[in-house]
Coordinates of C-alpha atoms and ligand atoms in Angstrom, one line a residue:
X1 CA -24.8 -13.4 -6.8
X2 CA -22.6 -11.0 -4.9
X3 CA -18.8 -11.8 -4.7
X4 CA -17.0 -9.7 -2.2
X5 CA -13.2 -9.5 -2.2
X6 CA -11.4 -8.0 0.8
X7 CA -8.1 -6.4 0.0
X8 CA -6.6 -4.4 -2.9
X9 CA -3.1 -5.9 -3.0
X10 CA -1.7 -8.4 -5.5
X11 CA -4.1 -11.2 -4.5
X12 CA -7.4 -9.3 -4.1
X13 CA -6.9 -7.1 -7.1
X14 CA -6.1 -10.0 -9.4
X15 CA -9.1 -12.0 -8.1
X16 CA -11.4 -9.0 -8.7
X17 CA -10.1 -8.1 -12.2
X18 CA -10.4 -11.7 -13.3
X19 CA -13.9 -12.2 -12.0
X20 CA -15.0 -8.7 -13.0
X21 CA -14.0 -9.3 -16.6
X22 CA -15.6 -12.8 -16.7
X23 CA -18.9 -11.6 -15.2
X24 CA -19.2 -8.2 -16.7
X25 CA -22.3 -9.0 -18.8
X26 CA -24.0 -11.1 -16.2
X27 CA -26.2 -10.3 -13.3
X28 CA -23.5 -11.2 -10.7
X29 CA -21.8 -8.4 -8.9
X30 CA -18.1 -8.2 -8.0
X31 CA -17.2 -5.8 -5.2
X32 CA -13.7 -5.1 -3.9
X33 CA -13.3 -3.6 -0.4
X34 CA -10.0 -2.1 0.8
X35 CA -9.1 0.3 3.6
X36 CA -6.8 2.3 1.2
X37 CA -7.8 3.9 -2.1
X38 CA -4.6 2.8 -3.9
X39 CA -2.7 -0.2 -4.9
X40 CA 0.9 -0.1 -3.6
X41 CA 3.6 -2.0 -5.5
X42 CA 5.2 -3.2 -2.3
X43 CA 8.3 -4.8 -3.9
X44 CA 9.5 -1.3 -4.7
X45 CA 9.3 -0.2 -1.0
X46 CA 12.9 -1.5 -1.0
X47 CA 14.0 1.6 -2.8
X48 CA 12.1 4.2 -0.7
X49 CA 14.7 4.4 2.2
X50 CA 17.4 5.3 -0.3
X51 CA 15.5 8.0 -2.0
X52 CA 15.2 6.0 -5.2
X53 CA 11.4 6.0 -5.2
X54 CA 8.7 8.1 -3.6
X55 CA 5.5 6.5 -2.3
X56 CA 3.6 8.2 -5.1
X57 CA 5.9 6.7 -7.7
X58 CA 4.8 3.2 -6.7
X59 CA 1.1 3.7 -5.9
X60 CA -1.9 3.8 -8.2
X61 CA -5.6 4.4 -7.5
X62 CA -7.6 1.2 -7.5
X63 CA -10.8 2.7 -8.9
X64 CA -9.9 3.2 -12.6
X65 CA -8.7 -0.4 -13.2
X66 CA -11.6 -1.8 -11.2
X67 CA -14.2 0.3 -13.0
X68 CA -12.9 -0.9 -16.4
X69 CA -13.4 -4.5 -15.3
X70 CA -16.9 -3.7 -14.0
X71 CA -15.9 -4.1 -10.3
X72 CA -17.4 -1.9 -7.7
X73 CA -14.9 -0.4 -5.2
X74 CA -15.8 0.3 -1.6
X75 CA -13.2 2.0 0.6
X76 CA -13.8 0.8 4.1
X77 CA -12.1 -0.9 7.0
X78 CA -13.2 -4.4 7.7
X79 CA -13.7 -5.1 11.4
X80 CA -15.3 -8.5 11.4
X81 CA -16.5 -11.4 9.2
X82 CA -19.8 -13.0 10.2
X83 CA -19.6 -16.3 8.3
X84 CA -22.9 -17.7 9.7
X85 CA -24.7 -14.7 8.3
X86 CA -22.6 -14.3 5.1
X87 CA -21.8 -10.7 6.1
X88 CA -18.8 -8.4 6.5
X89 CA -18.9 -5.7 9.1
X90 CA -17.1 -2.3 8.7
X91 CA -15.6 0.3 11.1
X92 CA -18.4 2.7 10.2
X93 CA -21.0 0.2 11.5
X94 CA -22.3 -0.8 8.1
X95 CA -22.3 -4.3 6.8
X96 CA -22.2 -6.0 3.3
X97 CA -23.7 -9.3 2.3
X98 CA -21.9 -11.9 0.2
X99 CA -22.5 -15.1 -1.6
X100 CA -18.8 -15.7 -2.0
X101 CA -16.1 -14.0 0.0
X102 CA -12.4 -13.8 -0.9
X103 CA -10.1 -12.8 2.0
X104 CA -6.9 -11.1 0.7
X105 CA -6.0 -8.6 3.4
X106 CA -2.4 -9.7 3.6
X107 CA -0.1 -10.3 6.6
X108 CA 1.1 -8.1 9.4
X109 CA 4.2 -7.9 11.5
X110 CA 4.0 -9.9 14.8
X111 CA 6.7 -8.1 16.8
X112 CA 5.2 -9.2 20.1
X113 CA 6.3 -12.8 19.5
X114 CA 10.0 -11.8 20.2
X115 CA 11.1 -10.0 23.4
X116 CA 12.2 -6.4 22.7
X117 CA 11.6 -6.5 18.9
X118 CA 8.9 -3.9 18.9
X119 CA 10.3 -0.5 18.9
X120 CA 13.9 -1.7 18.5
X121 CA 13.8 -2.5 14.8
X122 CA 13.0 -0.6 11.6
X123 CA 10.7 -1.9 8.9
X124 CA 10.1 -1.7 5.2
X125 CA 6.9 -3.6 5.4
X126 CA 4.6 -0.7 4.6
X127 CA 4.8 3.0 3.6
X128 CA 5.0 4.2 7.1
X129 CA 7.8 1.8 8.0
X130 CA 9.8 2.6 4.8
X131 CA 9.5 6.3 5.3
X132 CA 10.7 6.0 8.9
X133 CA 13.6 3.8 7.8
X134 CA 14.5 6.5 5.2
X135 CA 14.8 9.1 7.9
X136 CA 17.0 6.8 10.0
X137 CA 19.2 5.8 7.0
X138 CA 19.9 9.5 6.4
X139 CA 21.4 9.8 9.9
X140 CA 23.8 6.8 9.5
X141 CA 27.4 7.7 10.0
X142 CA 30.7 5.9 10.0
X143 CA 31.2 3.5 12.9
X144 CA 27.5 2.8 13.4
X145 CA 27.1 -1.0 13.7
X146 CA 24.2 -2.3 11.6
X147 CA 22.2 -5.6 12.0
X148 CA 19.9 -6.9 9.3
X149 CA 18.1 -10.1 9.7
X150 CA 15.1 -12.3 9.5
X151 CA 13.5 -13.8 12.5
X152 CA 11.9 -17.3 12.7
X153 CA 8.3 -17.3 11.6
X154 CA 8.8 -14.8 8.8
X155 CA 7.6 -16.2 5.5
X156 CA 9.2 -13.5 3.1
X157 CA 13.0 -13.4 3.8
X158 CA 13.7 -12.1 0.3
X159 CA 13.2 -8.5 1.2
X160 CA 15.8 -8.7 4.0
X161 CA 18.5 -9.6 1.4
X162 CA 17.4 -6.8 -0.9
X163 CA 17.5 -4.3 1.9
X164 CA 20.9 -5.6 3.0
X165 CA 22.5 -5.2 -0.5
X166 CA 20.8 -1.9 -1.2
X167 CA 22.1 -0.5 2.2
X168 CA 25.6 -1.8 1.5
X169 CA 25.5 0.0 -1.9
X170 CA 24.2 3.2 -0.2
X171 CA 26.9 3.2 2.5
X172 CA 29.6 2.7 -0.2
X173 CA 28.2 5.5 -2.3
X174 CA 28.1 7.9 0.7
X175 CA 31.5 6.7 1.9
X176 CA 30.1 5.7 5.3
X177 CA 32.1 2.9 6.9
X178 CA 29.9 0.7 9.0
X179 CA 30.0 -2.9 9.8
X180 CA 26.9 -4.9 8.7
X181 CA 26.0 -8.2 10.3
X182 CA 23.3 -10.4 8.7
X183 CA 21.4 -13.3 10.3
X184 CA 18.6 -15.7 9.3
X185 CA 16.7 -18.6 10.6
X186 CA 17.0 -20.3 7.2
X187 CA 19.4 -23.3 7.0
X188 CA 21.2 -21.7 4.1
X189 CA 20.8 -18.2 2.6
X190 CA 17.3 -17.9 1.1
X191 CA 17.4 -21.7 0.8
X192 CA 13.7 -22.3 -0.2
X193 CA 14.6 -20.8 -3.6
X194 CA 17.3 -23.5 -4.3
X195 CA 21.0 -24.3 -3.9
X196 CA 22.1 -22.0 -6.7
X197 CA 20.6 -19.0 -5.1
X198 CA 22.1 -19.8 -1.7
X199 CA 25.5 -20.2 -3.4
X200 CA 25.3 -16.9 -5.3
X201 CA 24.1 -15.0 -2.1
X202 CA 27.0 -16.5 -0.2
X203 CA 29.4 -15.3 -2.9
X204 CA 28.0 -11.8 -2.8
X205 CA 28.1 -11.6 1.0
X206 CA 31.7 -12.8 1.0
X207 CA 32.8 -10.3 -1.6
X208 CA 31.1 -7.5 0.3
X209 CA 32.6 -8.7 3.6
X210 CA 29.3 -9.1 5.3
X211 CA 29.5 -11.6 8.2
X212 CA 26.4 -13.7 8.3
X213 CA 24.8 -16.4 10.5
X214 CA 22.4 -19.0 9.1
X215 CA 20.1 -21.4 11.0
X216 CA 19.9 -19.1 14.1
X217 CA 16.8 -17.9 15.8
X218 CA 16.4 -14.5 17.4
X219 CA 16.1 -14.8 21.2
X220 CA 15.6 -11.2 22.1
X221 CA 16.5 -7.6 21.3
X222 CA 17.3 -4.7 23.6
X223 CA 18.2 -1.1 23.0
X224 CA 21.8 -1.9 22.0
X225 CA 22.2 -5.7 21.2
X226 CA 20.6 -8.4 19.2
X227 CA 20.7 -11.8 20.9
X228 CA 21.0 -14.9 18.7
X229 CA 20.4 -18.6 19.6
X230 CA 24.0 -19.5 18.8
X231 CA 25.0 -17.5 21.9
X232 CA 26.3 -14.5 20.0
X233 CA 25.0 -11.1 20.7
X234 CA 25.6 -8.4 18.1
X235 CA 25.7 -4.7 19.0
X236 CA 23.7 -2.3 16.8
X237 CA 22.7 1.3 16.5
X238 CA 20.7 0.5 13.3
X239 CA 18.7 -2.7 13.0
X240 CA 16.1 -3.9 10.5
X241 CA 14.8 -7.4 11.4
X242 CA 11.9 -9.0 9.6
X243 CA 9.5 -10.2 12.4
X244 CA 7.2 -13.2 12.6
X245 CA 3.9 -12.5 11.0
X246 CA 0.1 -12.8 11.6
X247 CA -3.2 -12.0 9.9
X248 CA -5.3 -8.9 10.1
X249 CA -6.8 -7.9 13.5
X250 CA -10.3 -8.3 12.3
X251 CA -9.7 -12.0 11.6
X252 CA -8.9 -12.4 15.4
X253 CA -12.2 -10.6 16.1
X254 CA -14.3 -12.8 13.7
X255 CA -15.7 -15.4 16.2
X256 CA -16.8 -18.1 13.8
X257 CA -13.8 -18.1 11.5
X258 CA -11.0 -20.6 12.2
X259 CA -7.5 -19.2 11.9
X260 CA -4.0 -19.7 13.0
X261 CA -2.4 -16.4 14.1
X262 CA -5.0 -14.6 12.0
X263 CA -4.2 -16.7 8.9
X264 CA -6.9 -18.7 7.2
X265 CA -6.3 -22.4 6.5
X266 CA -7.3 -23.3 3.0
X267 CA -7.1 -26.4 0.7
X268 CA -5.3 -26.5 -2.6
X269 CA -8.3 -24.8 -4.3
X270 CA -7.7 -22.0 -1.8
X271 CA -11.1 -22.6 -0.3
X272 CA -11.5 -22.3 3.4
X273 CA -11.5 -25.7 5.1
X274 CA -14.4 -24.5 7.3
X275 CA -16.7 -22.4 5.0
X276 CA -17.2 -23.5 1.3
X277 CA -18.1 -20.0 0.1
X278 CA -15.0 -18.4 1.6
X279 CA -11.6 -18.3 -0.1
X280 CA -8.3 -16.8 1.1
X281 CA -5.4 -15.8 -1.1
X282 CA -1.9 -14.4 -0.8
X283 CA -0.2 -13.5 2.4
X284 CA -3.3 -14.1 4.5
X285 CA -3.7 -17.9 4.0
X286 CA -2.1 -21.1 5.1
X287 CA -2.4 -23.7 2.4
X288 CA -2.6 -27.2 3.8
X289 CA 0.5 -29.4 3.2
X290 CA 2.4 -26.6 1.6
X291 CA 5.3 -24.6 3.1
X292 CA 4.4 -21.0 4.2
X293 CA 6.3 -18.9 1.7
X294 CA 4.8 -15.5 0.8
X295 CA 5.4 -13.2 -2.2
X296 CA 3.5 -11.0 -4.6
X297 CA 3.7 -13.4 -7.5
X298 CA 2.2 -16.2 -5.4
X299 CA -0.6 -13.9 -4.2
X300 CA -1.4 -12.9 -7.8
X301 CA -1.4 -16.5 -9.0
X302 CA -3.6 -17.5 -6.1
X303 CA -6.0 -14.7 -6.9
X304 CA -6.6 -16.2 -10.3
X305 CA -7.0 -19.7 -8.9
X306 CA -9.6 -18.6 -6.4
X307 CA -11.4 -16.5 -9.1
X308 CA -11.6 -19.5 -11.5
X309 CA -12.9 -21.8 -8.8
X310 CA -15.6 -19.3 -7.8
X311 CA -16.5 -19.0 -11.4
X312 CA -16.9 -22.8 -11.6
X313 CA -19.0 -22.8 -8.4
X314 CA -21.3 -20.0 -9.8
X315 CA -21.9 -22.2 -12.8
X316 CA -22.9 -25.1 -10.5
X317 CA -19.7 -27.0 -11.2
X318 CA -17.1 -28.2 -8.7
X319 CA -13.8 -26.4 -8.4
X320 CA -11.1 -27.6 -10.8
X321 CA -8.1 -25.3 -10.4
X322 CA -5.5 -26.2 -7.8
X323 CA -2.7 -23.9 -6.7
X324 CA 0.8 -25.2 -7.1
X325 CA 3.9 -23.7 -5.5
X326 CA 6.6 -22.4 -7.9
X327 CA 9.0 -19.5 -7.9
X328 CA 9.9 -16.9 -10.5
X329 CA 11.6 -14.0 -8.8
X330 CA 13.9 -11.0 -9.1
X331 CA 16.1 -9.7 -6.3
X332 CA 18.2 -6.6 -6.0
X333 CA 21.9 -7.1 -5.2
X334 CA 23.0 -3.5 -4.6
X335 CA 26.3 -2.7 -6.4
X336 CA 26.1 -6.0 -8.3
X337 CA 22.7 -5.5 -10.1
X338 CA 20.2 -8.2 -9.4
X339 CA 19.4 -11.9 -9.5
X340 CA 16.8 -13.8 -11.4
X341 CA 15.5 -17.0 -9.8
X342 CA 13.4 -19.8 -11.0
X343 CA 12.2 -22.9 -9.2
X344 CA 9.5 -25.1 -10.7
X345 CA 8.3 -28.6 -9.7
X346 CA 9.2 -31.1 -12.5
X347 CA 5.6 -32.5 -12.4
X348 CA 2.4 -32.0 -10.4
X349 CA 3.1 -34.9 -8.1
X350 CA 6.9 -34.7 -8.0
X351 CA 8.9 -33.3 -5.1
X352 CA 11.9 -32.5 -7.3
X353 CA 12.4 -29.1 -8.9
X354 CA 14.0 -27.4 -11.8
X355 CA 16.2 -24.6 -10.4
X356 CA 18.0 -21.8 -12.1
X357 CA 19.5 -18.5 -11.0
X358 CA 21.6 -15.8 -12.6
X359 CA 23.0 -12.5 -11.4
X360 CA 24.1 -9.3 -13.0
X361 CA 22.8 -6.0 -14.5
X362 CA 20.0 -7.6 -16.5
X363 CA 17.9 -8.9 -13.6
X364 CA 18.1 -5.4 -12.0
X365 CA 16.8 -3.8 -15.3
X366 CA 14.1 -6.5 -15.5
X367 CA 13.0 -5.6 -12.0
X368 CA 12.6 -2.0 -12.9
X369 CA 10.9 -2.9 -16.2
X370 CA 8.4 -5.1 -14.3
X371 CA 7.5 -2.4 -11.9
X372 CA 6.8 0.1 -14.7
X373 CA 4.8 -2.5 -16.7
X374 CA 2.7 -3.5 -13.7
X375 CA 1.8 0.1 -12.7
X376 CA 1.2 1.0 -16.4
X377 CA -1.2 -2.0 -16.7
X378 CA -3.3 -0.7 -13.9
X379 CA -3.4 2.9 -15.1
Ligands
FAD1 C1 9.8 -4.4 0.9 C2 9.1 -5.5 0.2 C3 9.7 -6.2 -0.9 C4 9.0 -7.2 -1.5 N1 9.6 -7.8 -2.6 C5 8.9 -8.7 -3.3 C6 9.4 -9.2 -4.6 O1 10.5 -8.8 -5.0 N2 8.7 -10.1 -5.2 C7 7.5 -10.6 -4.7 O2 6.8 -11.4 -5.4 N3 7.0 -10.1 -3.6 C8 7.7 -9.2 -2.8 N4 7.2 -8.7 -1.7 C9 6.0 -9.4 -1.0 C10 4.7 -9.0 -1.6 O3 4.6 -7.6 -1.7 C11 3.6 -9.5 -0.8 O4 3.7 -10.9 -0.7 C12 2.2 -9.2 -1.4 O5 2.0 -7.8 -1.3 C13 1.1 -9.9 -0.8 O6 -0.1 -9.6 -1.4 P1 -1.5 -9.7 -0.8 O7 -2.5 -9.3 -1.8 O8 -1.7 -11.0 -0.1 O9 -1.5 -8.6 0.5 P2 -1.2 -7.1 0.5 O10 -0.4 -6.7 -0.7 O11 -0.6 -6.9 1.9 O12 -2.6 -6.4 0.4 C14 -3.5 -6.4 1.4 C15 -4.7 -5.4 1.1 O13 -5.6 -5.5 2.1 C16 -6.0 -4.2 2.6 N5 -6.4 -4.4 4.0 C17 -5.7 -4.8 5.0 N6 -6.4 -4.8 6.1 C18 -7.7 -4.4 5.8 C19 -8.9 -4.2 6.5 N7 -9.0 -4.4 7.8 N8 -10.0 -3.7 5.8 C20 -9.9 -3.4 4.4 N9 -8.8 -3.6 3.7 C21 -7.7 -4.1 4.4 C22 -4.7 -3.4 2.3 O14 -4.9 -2.0 2.3 C23 -4.3 -4.0 1.0 O15 -5.1 -3.4 0.0 C24 7.8 -7.7 -1.0 C25 7.2 -7.1 0.1 C26 7.8 -6.0 0.7 C27 7.2 -5.3 1.9

């Protein structure tokens, strides 16, 4: 059988490595396709605008790790999935057949959803955005009003807090006096991670004198102001607002593949609800009856769940592994180190959680150690 995995991020790579190792001595073939030759450790993009990381420091070629696991790597740009024919089509007009397909091509900014957002906000979503933001950060001067925020429909608010605190630390270090305003659509600061996290974030915002608005949506942006649903408009000369998001363009172009804004609906086995030989993991899926919260750890765990279920199916068994939401995260807090967050369901069927959070120097050091370990593991 031929198992094709689209995407070489946390989700796709983990699916491929797991399946590659399991199927190494079999006659099944595992192929990973990505449009870029390297894995990018995206959580560390947060440091690029402040000159603390170069893109090369946080990228590693995909081929060596894949080769070791017996996975074939194809660098190509997917332009369409043809589920009726079990085929993937590429930009260079070639196609690839699959018996099982795993879609792991991530999420993309959907600026067009909010009037004026495109072109009026910076980004740290990808290498291009982070490098552009770096250039703009270097031009910041005292008196420049700054707005950082997260718009409704964005499933990864964490990076906006990290950018906010890193920027605050940078401005202090450079002795630039600017006012920063923060806003979020969340009811409380980063509330899906738990009450303790919200409380700690509030404390840090107050100590740093950062005014913030929760539970507001972004109505529109123009060249000088950000307009919020609470009637307040905030002037800016530097803005970084996380936009709503969508799936890859090729998913919109794939006629027989159901999707919502380019995201693939899957069940708790991460199997497409439409095609039983298609799975979707990470930022690119919508899991039925689960909140849409996206992060690298979830993508990685989901990669393993999908891989195990495909392995069961190859052996003629039914899938047995279900994905369950949980949180184990590290967040940068600028001058105050970092924060460690845990949120686990107390049992499989329960809706109550065990929550814990702690801030200080150690979480910051752990975040650096994790980055180094992850990249070393793939080298
Ligand atoms: C600044 C920042 C900070 C973050 N911080 C954290 C954090 O602290 N902790 C955490 O857990 N998560 C964090 N995240 C989120 C995390 O990085 C994402 O959730 C994660 O990368 C999603 O993994 P993925 O595999 O689903 O998609 P991606 O990592 O986006 O990978 C998608 C892959 O698909 C490929 N691809 C896309 N389109 C095509 C195409 N048409 N053809 C072929 N290949 C294609 C891409 O090249 C890439 O290889 C952060 C993200 C950012 C941007």
